[in-house]
Coordinates of C-alpha atoms and ligand atoms in Angstrom, one line a residue:
M1 CA -22.3 -36.0 8.8
S2 CA -22.1 -33.5 11.6
P3 CA -25.0 -31.0 12.3
I4 CA -22.6 -28.2 11.3
K5 CA -21.9 -29.8 7.9
I6 CA -25.6 -30.5 7.4
Y7 CA -26.3 -26.9 8.1
L8 CA -23.7 -25.8 5.6
L9 CA -25.0 -28.1 3.0
T10 CA -28.6 -27.0 3.6
A11 CA -27.6 -23.4 3.5
L12 CA -25.8 -23.8 0.2
I13 CA -28.7 -25.8 -1.4
L14 CA -31.1 -23.2 -0.3
G15 CA -29.0 -20.5 -1.8
M16 CA -28.1 -18.9 1.5
S17 CA -24.9 -17.0 1.3
T18 CA -22.3 -18.4 3.6
V19 CA -19.9 -15.6 2.9
S20 CA -18.9 -13.2 5.5
Q21 CA -21.6 -10.7 6.2
G22 CA -19.3 -7.9 7.2
D23 CA -19.6 -4.2 6.3
S24 CA -18.8 -4.7 2.6
N25 CA -20.7 -7.8 1.8
E26 CA -24.3 -7.0 2.5
Q27 CA -25.4 -6.6 -1.1
C28 CA -22.8 -8.9 -2.5
S29 CA -23.9 -10.6 -5.7
N30 CA -20.6 -11.9 -6.8
Q31 CA -17.3 -12.5 -5.1
E32 CA -13.8 -12.8 -6.6
N33 CA -15.0 -10.3 -8.7
G34 CA -16.7 -7.2 -7.6
E35 CA -18.3 -5.2 -10.4
T36 CA -17.4 -2.9 -13.2
T37 CA -18.9 0.0 -11.4
G38 CA -16.5 0.6 -8.5
D39 CA -18.7 2.8 -6.4
K40 CA -21.4 0.3 -6.0
S41 CA -19.3 -2.7 -5.4
T42 CA -19.9 -4.4 -2.1
C43 CA -18.3 -7.7 -2.8
G44 CA -14.7 -7.2 -1.8
C45 CA -13.5 -10.3 -3.5
A46 CA -14.1 -11.9 -0.2
G47 CA -14.8 -15.3 -1.8
A48 CA -16.2 -17.9 0.5
N49 CA -15.7 -17.7 4.2
R50 CA -16.0 -20.6 6.5
P51 CA -19.2 -20.4 8.6
K52 CA -18.3 -19.2 12.0
S53 CA -20.0 -22.3 13.5
D54 CA -17.6 -24.7 11.7
N55 CA -15.2 -24.8 14.6
A56 CA -13.4 -28.1 13.9
R57 CA -10.1 -26.3 14.1
S58 CA -7.8 -27.5 16.8
E59 CA -6.0 -25.0 18.9
E60 CA -2.8 -26.8 18.6
E61 CA 0.2 -24.6 18.1
P62 CA 3.2 -25.7 16.0
T63 CA 6.4 -26.5 17.7
N64 CA 9.2 -24.0 17.4
E65 CA 12.0 -26.5 17.9
H66 CA 13.4 -26.3 14.4
P67 CA 14.5 -22.8 13.5
T68 CA 14.6 -22.5 9.8
F69 CA 18.3 -21.7 9.6
K70 CA 18.8 -25.4 10.1
Y71 CA 17.3 -25.9 6.7
S72 CA 19.6 -23.8 4.7
S73 CA 20.2 -24.7 1.0
D74 CA 22.8 -27.3 1.9
A75 CA 21.0 -28.9 4.8
N76 CA 19.6 -32.4 4.5
V77 CA 16.0 -31.4 3.7
L78 CA 15.0 -30.8 0.1
K79 CA 18.7 -30.8 -0.9
N80 CA 18.2 -29.3 -4.3
L81 CA 15.9 -26.6 -3.1
V82 CA 16.7 -23.0 -4.0
R83 CA 15.5 -21.1 -0.9
T84 CA 13.1 -18.3 -1.6
H85 CA 12.7 -17.0 1.9
R86 CA 14.9 -14.0 1.5
M87 CA 13.8 -10.5 2.5
V88 CA 14.5 -7.0 1.3
P89 CA 14.5 -3.8 3.3
I90 CA 11.5 -1.5 3.0
P91 CA 12.2 2.1 3.9
G92 CA 10.3 3.7 6.7
G93 CA 8.9 7.2 6.5
R94 CA 5.7 8.9 5.5
F95 CA 3.6 7.8 2.6
I96 CA 0.1 8.2 1.3
M97 CA -2.1 5.2 2.0
G98 CA -5.5 4.7 0.4
T99 CA -7.0 7.0 -2.3
N100 CA -9.5 9.7 -2.7
E101 CA -10.5 8.1 -6.0
P102 CA -11.7 4.7 -4.8
R103 CA -12.8 2.1 -7.3
F104 CA -14.7 0.3 -4.6
E105 CA -15.9 2.7 -1.9
A106 CA -17.5 -0.1 0.1
D107 CA -14.1 -1.7 0.5
G108 CA -12.8 1.3 2.4
E109 CA -10.1 2.2 -0.2
M110 CA -10.5 5.9 0.9
P111 CA -9.4 8.3 2.1
A112 CA -5.9 9.1 1.0
R113 CA -4.1 9.7 4.3
W114 CA -0.6 10.1 5.5
V115 CA 0.8 7.1 7.3
E116 CA 4.2 7.0 8.9
I117 CA 5.9 3.6 9.5
D118 CA 9.2 2.3 10.7
P119 CA 11.5 0.6 8.3
F120 CA 11.0 -3.2 8.0
Y121 CA 11.8 -6.2 5.9
M122 CA 9.5 -7.9 3.5
D123 CA 9.7 -11.3 1.8
V124 CA 10.7 -10.9 -1.8
Y125 CA 8.3 -13.7 -2.9
E126 CA 5.0 -15.1 -1.9
V127 CA 5.6 -18.2 0.3
S128 CA 6.1 -21.2 -2.0
N129 CA 4.9 -24.8 -1.6
A130 CA 8.6 -25.7 -1.2
E131 CA 9.2 -23.3 1.7
F132 CA 5.9 -24.2 3.3
Q133 CA 6.8 -27.9 3.1
I134 CA 9.9 -27.3 5.1
F135 CA 7.8 -25.7 7.8
I136 CA 5.2 -28.5 7.7
E137 CA 7.8 -31.2 8.0
A138 CA 9.9 -29.6 10.7
A139 CA 7.1 -28.2 12.8
K140 CA 4.7 -31.2 12.3
Y141 CA 2.0 -28.6 11.5
V142 CA -1.4 -29.5 10.2
T143 CA -3.2 -26.8 8.3
E144 CA -6.8 -25.8 8.9
A145 CA -8.0 -27.0 5.6
E146 CA -6.6 -30.4 6.4
K147 CA -8.4 -30.4 9.7
F148 CA -11.7 -29.2 8.2
G149 CA -11.3 -31.6 5.4
D150 CA -12.1 -29.3 2.6
S151 CA -11.3 -25.9 1.0
F152 CA -12.7 -23.6 -1.7
V153 CA -11.5 -24.3 -5.3
L154 CA -12.4 -22.5 -8.6
E155 CA -14.8 -25.1 -10.1
G156 CA -13.2 -24.8 -13.6
E157 CA -9.9 -26.1 -12.2
L158 CA -11.4 -29.4 -11.0
S159 CA -11.0 -32.7 -12.9
S160 CA -14.2 -34.1 -14.2
E161 CA -14.1 -36.8 -11.6
T162 CA -13.7 -34.4 -8.7
S163 CA -16.2 -32.0 -10.3
A164 CA -18.8 -34.8 -10.3
T165 CA -18.5 -35.2 -6.6
V166 CA -19.2 -31.5 -5.9
K167 CA -22.8 -30.7 -5.2
Q168 CA -22.4 -27.4 -3.4
A169 CA -21.5 -24.0 -4.4
V170 CA -21.4 -20.6 -2.7
A171 CA -24.6 -19.0 -3.7
A172 CA -23.2 -15.5 -4.2
S173 CA -20.2 -16.8 -6.2
P174 CA -21.0 -20.2 -7.7
W175 CA -17.6 -20.7 -9.2
W176 CA -16.3 -21.3 -5.7
V177 CA -16.9 -24.9 -4.6
P178 CA -15.9 -26.5 -1.4
V179 CA -13.9 -29.6 -2.4
K180 CA -13.3 -32.4 0.0
G181 CA -9.6 -33.2 0.4
A182 CA -8.5 -29.9 -1.1
D183 CA -5.6 -28.5 0.8
W184 CA -2.1 -27.1 0.2
R185 CA -0.8 -30.4 -1.0
H186 CA -3.9 -31.1 -3.1
P187 CA -4.9 -27.7 -4.5
E188 CA -7.6 -29.1 -6.8
G189 CA -8.7 -31.9 -4.5
V190 CA -7.5 -35.5 -3.8
D191 CA -6.5 -36.3 -7.4
S192 CA -4.2 -33.3 -7.6
D193 CA -0.7 -32.7 -6.2
I194 CA 2.0 -30.1 -6.1
S195 CA 5.0 -32.2 -7.2
D196 CA 5.5 -30.1 -10.3
R197 CA 4.5 -26.8 -8.6
M198 CA 6.9 -26.6 -5.7
D199 CA 7.8 -23.1 -6.9
H200 CA 4.2 -21.9 -6.9
P201 CA 2.7 -20.0 -4.1
V202 CA 1.2 -22.1 -1.3
V203 CA -2.6 -21.8 -1.2
H204 CA -5.4 -23.2 0.9
V205 CA -3.7 -21.6 3.9
S206 CA -5.7 -19.8 6.5
W207 CA -4.7 -16.6 8.3
N208 CA -4.0 -18.8 11.3
D209 CA -1.7 -21.0 9.2
A210 CA 0.1 -18.0 7.8
V211 CA 0.7 -16.7 11.3
A212 CA 2.0 -20.1 12.4
Y213 CA 4.4 -20.2 9.4
C214 CA 5.7 -16.7 9.8
T215 CA 6.2 -17.1 13.5
W216 CA 8.2 -20.3 12.9
M217 CA 10.3 -18.5 10.4
G218 CA 11.1 -15.8 13.0
K219 CA 9.0 -13.4 11.0
R220 CA 5.4 -12.1 11.1
L221 CA 2.6 -11.0 8.8
P222 CA 2.9 -7.4 7.5
T223 CA 0.4 -4.9 8.7
E224 CA -1.8 -3.6 6.0
A225 CA 0.1 -0.3 6.0
E226 CA 3.4 -2.1 5.6
W227 CA 2.0 -4.2 2.8
E228 CA 0.7 -1.1 1.0
R229 CA 4.0 0.7 1.5
A230 CA 5.8 -2.2 0.1
C231 CA 3.4 -2.5 -2.9
R232 CA 3.7 1.2 -3.8
A233 CA 7.5 1.1 -3.8
G234 CA 7.7 4.8 -3.5
K235 CA 5.1 5.5 -6.3
E236 CA 2.4 7.6 -4.8
E237 CA -1.0 7.9 -6.3
R238 CA -0.4 5.2 -8.8
L239 CA -2.7 2.3 -9.5
F240 CA -0.2 -0.4 -9.7
P241 CA 3.3 -1.0 -8.2
W242 CA 4.9 0.0 -11.5
G243 CA 2.6 2.9 -12.5
N244 CA -0.8 3.6 -14.0
K245 CA -0.6 1.6 -17.2
L246 CA -1.6 -2.0 -16.8
K247 CA 0.8 -3.1 -19.6
P248 CA 3.7 -0.8 -19.9
N249 CA 5.4 -1.4 -23.3
N250 CA 2.6 -3.9 -23.9
Q251 CA 4.1 -6.2 -21.3
F252 CA 2.1 -7.8 -18.5
R253 CA 3.6 -7.1 -15.1
A254 CA 1.4 -9.3 -13.0
N255 CA -0.5 -12.6 -13.2
I256 CA -4.2 -11.8 -13.5
W257 CA -7.1 -13.2 -15.6
Q258 CA -7.6 -12.7 -19.3
G259 CA -10.7 -14.0 -21.0
E260 CA -14.3 -14.4 -19.8
F261 CA -14.4 -15.0 -16.0
P262 CA -14.9 -17.6 -14.7
Y263 CA -15.0 -19.8 -17.7
D264 CA -12.0 -19.0 -19.8
D265 CA -8.6 -18.1 -18.4
T266 CA -6.7 -17.6 -21.7
G267 CA -3.3 -17.0 -20.0
E268 CA -2.4 -14.2 -22.3
D269 CA -0.1 -12.9 -19.6
G270 CA 1.8 -16.3 -19.8
W271 CA -0.1 -18.1 -17.1
A272 CA -3.5 -19.6 -16.8
G273 CA -3.9 -20.2 -13.1
R274 CA -1.2 -19.5 -10.6
C275 CA 2.4 -19.0 -11.6
P276 CA 5.8 -19.6 -10.0
I277 CA 6.6 -17.0 -7.3
T278 CA 9.6 -15.8 -9.3
E279 CA 7.7 -14.9 -12.4
F280 CA 7.0 -11.3 -13.5
P281 CA 9.4 -8.4 -12.9
P282 CA 9.7 -7.1 -9.3
N283 CA 8.6 -3.7 -8.2
D284 CA 11.1 -1.0 -7.3
Y285 CA 11.6 -2.5 -3.9
G286 CA 12.3 -5.9 -5.4
L287 CA 9.1 -7.6 -4.6
H288 CA 7.6 -10.2 -7.1
N289 CA 3.9 -10.7 -7.6
I290 CA 3.0 -8.2 -4.9
V291 CA -0.2 -7.8 -6.9
G292 CA -1.7 -10.7 -8.7
N293 CA -1.0 -14.4 -8.5
V294 CA -2.4 -15.0 -5.0
W295 CA -4.0 -12.7 -2.5
E296 CA -1.8 -12.1 0.6
W297 CA -3.0 -12.1 4.2
T298 CA -2.1 -9.1 6.3
A299 CA -2.0 -8.9 10.1
D300 CA -4.9 -6.4 10.4
W301 CA -8.5 -6.9 11.3
W302 CA -10.9 -5.5 8.6
K303 CA -12.6 -2.2 8.8
V304 CA -13.8 0.2 6.1
S305 CA -13.7 3.6 7.8
H306 CA -10.3 5.2 8.3
S307 CA -9.2 8.4 9.9
S308 CA -7.7 10.9 7.6
T309 CA -5.3 12.2 10.2
L310 CA -1.7 11.0 10.3
Q311 CA -1.3 7.5 11.6
V312 CA 2.0 6.2 12.9
N313 CA 2.6 2.5 12.5
P314 CA -1.1 1.7 12.3
T315 CA -2.1 -1.9 13.1
G316 CA -5.8 -1.8 12.3
P317 CA -8.7 -2.3 14.8
P318 CA -8.0 -4.3 18.0
S319 CA -10.6 -7.0 17.0
G320 CA -12.9 -8.0 14.3
N321 CA -14.4 -10.8 12.3
D322 CA -12.3 -10.8 9.2
K323 CA -8.7 -10.2 8.3
V324 CA -7.5 -7.9 5.5
K325 CA -6.0 -9.4 2.4
K326 CA -4.3 -7.4 -0.3
G327 CA -3.1 -7.6 -3.9
G328 CA -5.7 -9.5 -5.8
S329 CA -5.1 -12.8 -7.5
Y330 CA -4.8 -14.6 -10.8
M331 CA -8.6 -14.6 -10.9
C332 CA -8.9 -10.8 -11.1
T333 CA -9.9 -8.9 -14.2
K334 CA -10.8 -5.3 -14.6
E335 CA -14.4 -6.3 -15.0
Y336 CA -14.4 -8.7 -12.1
C337 CA -12.5 -7.9 -9.0
Y338 CA -10.4 -5.0 -10.2
R339 CA -8.3 -5.4 -7.0
Y340 CA -4.8 -5.8 -8.3
R341 CA -4.1 -2.3 -7.2
C342 CA -2.0 -1.3 -4.2
V343 CA -4.9 0.5 -2.5
A344 CA -7.4 -2.3 -3.1
R345 CA -8.4 -4.5 -0.2
S346 CA -10.6 -7.4 0.7
Q347 CA -11.3 -9.6 3.6
N348 CA -11.9 -13.2 4.8
S349 CA -12.4 -14.8 8.2
P350 CA -9.1 -16.0 9.7
D351 CA -9.9 -19.7 9.2
T352 CA -10.9 -19.3 5.5
T353 CA -8.9 -21.1 2.9
A354 CA -9.1 -20.9 -0.9
G355 CA -7.1 -21.6 -4.0
N356 CA -6.3 -18.0 -4.7
L357 CA -5.2 -17.0 -1.2
G358 CA -1.6 -17.1 0.1
F359 CA 0.7 -14.8 1.9
R360 CA 4.2 -13.5 2.4
C361 CA 5.9 -12.5 5.7
A362 CA 7.5 -9.4 7.0
S363 CA 9.9 -8.7 9.9
S364 CA 10.9 -5.7 11.9
S365 CA 14.5 -6.8 11.7
L366 CA 16.3 -9.2 9.4
P367 CA 16.3 -12.7 10.9
E368 CA 19.8 -13.9 11.9
Y369 CA 19.7 -16.8 9.5
L370 CA 19.2 -14.5 6.6
K371 CA 22.2 -12.3 7.4
E372 CA 25.3 -12.9 5.3
Ligands
LIG401 CA1 -2.8 -15.1 -15.8
LIG402 CA1 0.4 -11.7 -4.7

C-alpha cells in the first residue's frame, strides 16, 4: 500500500474529514445532504473529495482521431444504439442568476444578479453510459477512477460481499464509502456492471473525464451561468425548472430521494437510485433531468461571493480548488441536500468521482455532425 493510501486510510479511521475544506465546508457535518435549516448549511453536498495528495492520475490526454460523427446510429459501433447526444438551442440574453432568498447561504446562492450570455447549445440529456462507451472505445480513454482504482459509492447500494470488504467511510458523511474497483463500468464495485443500464447517466466520472469527453465530442462543459440559464428555461425566481411546486398535479418532475436518507430510497417517484436519462418530462427548453438524477459538472471554479453588478458571459474565477456542480441528484431530499433547485450549487475537486455525479455538455455552436 502506498504512503498516500495509508494516509487516507489512517485519516478515515481517525475520523478526519477528507472532504474538500473550501469556503463552504468548514463546519460540515454531513454531505450529500446539507441541513433542513438553509442558512446554517455549510455542507454543499460536496460528498467526498479525493485528497489532493492522491496524485496517481496520469496526464495522458485522449486521442482525438475519431470524431463522433463516425459513430452515427448506423455506424458499426453499438449498432442498435439510439444516440442521445443531440442538443437544443438555449437563447441568449439577460436573466437573473442566483437568488436573494438563499436556502444555503454558505453555498453562495445569492445574490440575485443580472447575467447576460450569448446563445448556446445544451445536451438534451445527461451523458449516458452508452454514449460514454463510444468515447472510451474510440479514444482509448481511461477514466480517473480506473486509474485511482476506487470511487465513492453510497454504501446502501453495495452487495453484501462488496460491503464486507469496505472498512473506510468519509467521516463527515459515512454513507459514502470508497469502493475498490468502482468505476463507470462497475458503479457499485467489481461485482456490478452497466449492461442493463446503458441508458442511465454515466457516473464515477471526474471533471477531467467530463472535459475529455466533451472535447472529443466537439463540445465543452457549460459555464455555471449557462447551466443555470438552461435550467430555469425562462422561469425567473422559481425554485425548480417547472415552477415552485415540487409535484405539480401531484406528479414528480425529477428523480430525487423519498424515504429516510440514507437508509430507505422508496422510489416513490418511480426510481430508487438513478434512472434512464430519458425519464421525467423535459423543462421548457427540452432538457431532461436538468435537476435530479445525477449532479452535473460545470466549467467554473468554485467561489461563494458574487458581484451583484451585471456580468456578461461570466466564466467564474480564473483558478480554484474545486469545480462547481449543479442540479442535485437522486440522493437529494428536502431535508437532506435540498439542492435540486436551479440556483443551488455545490463543489468537488476536479479529480473526484462518485456514484451520483455525472455531466452533460454544451457548445457555442451546433457541432457539424448534429446538423441535419
Ligand atoms: Ca427517486
Ligand atoms: Ca441532472
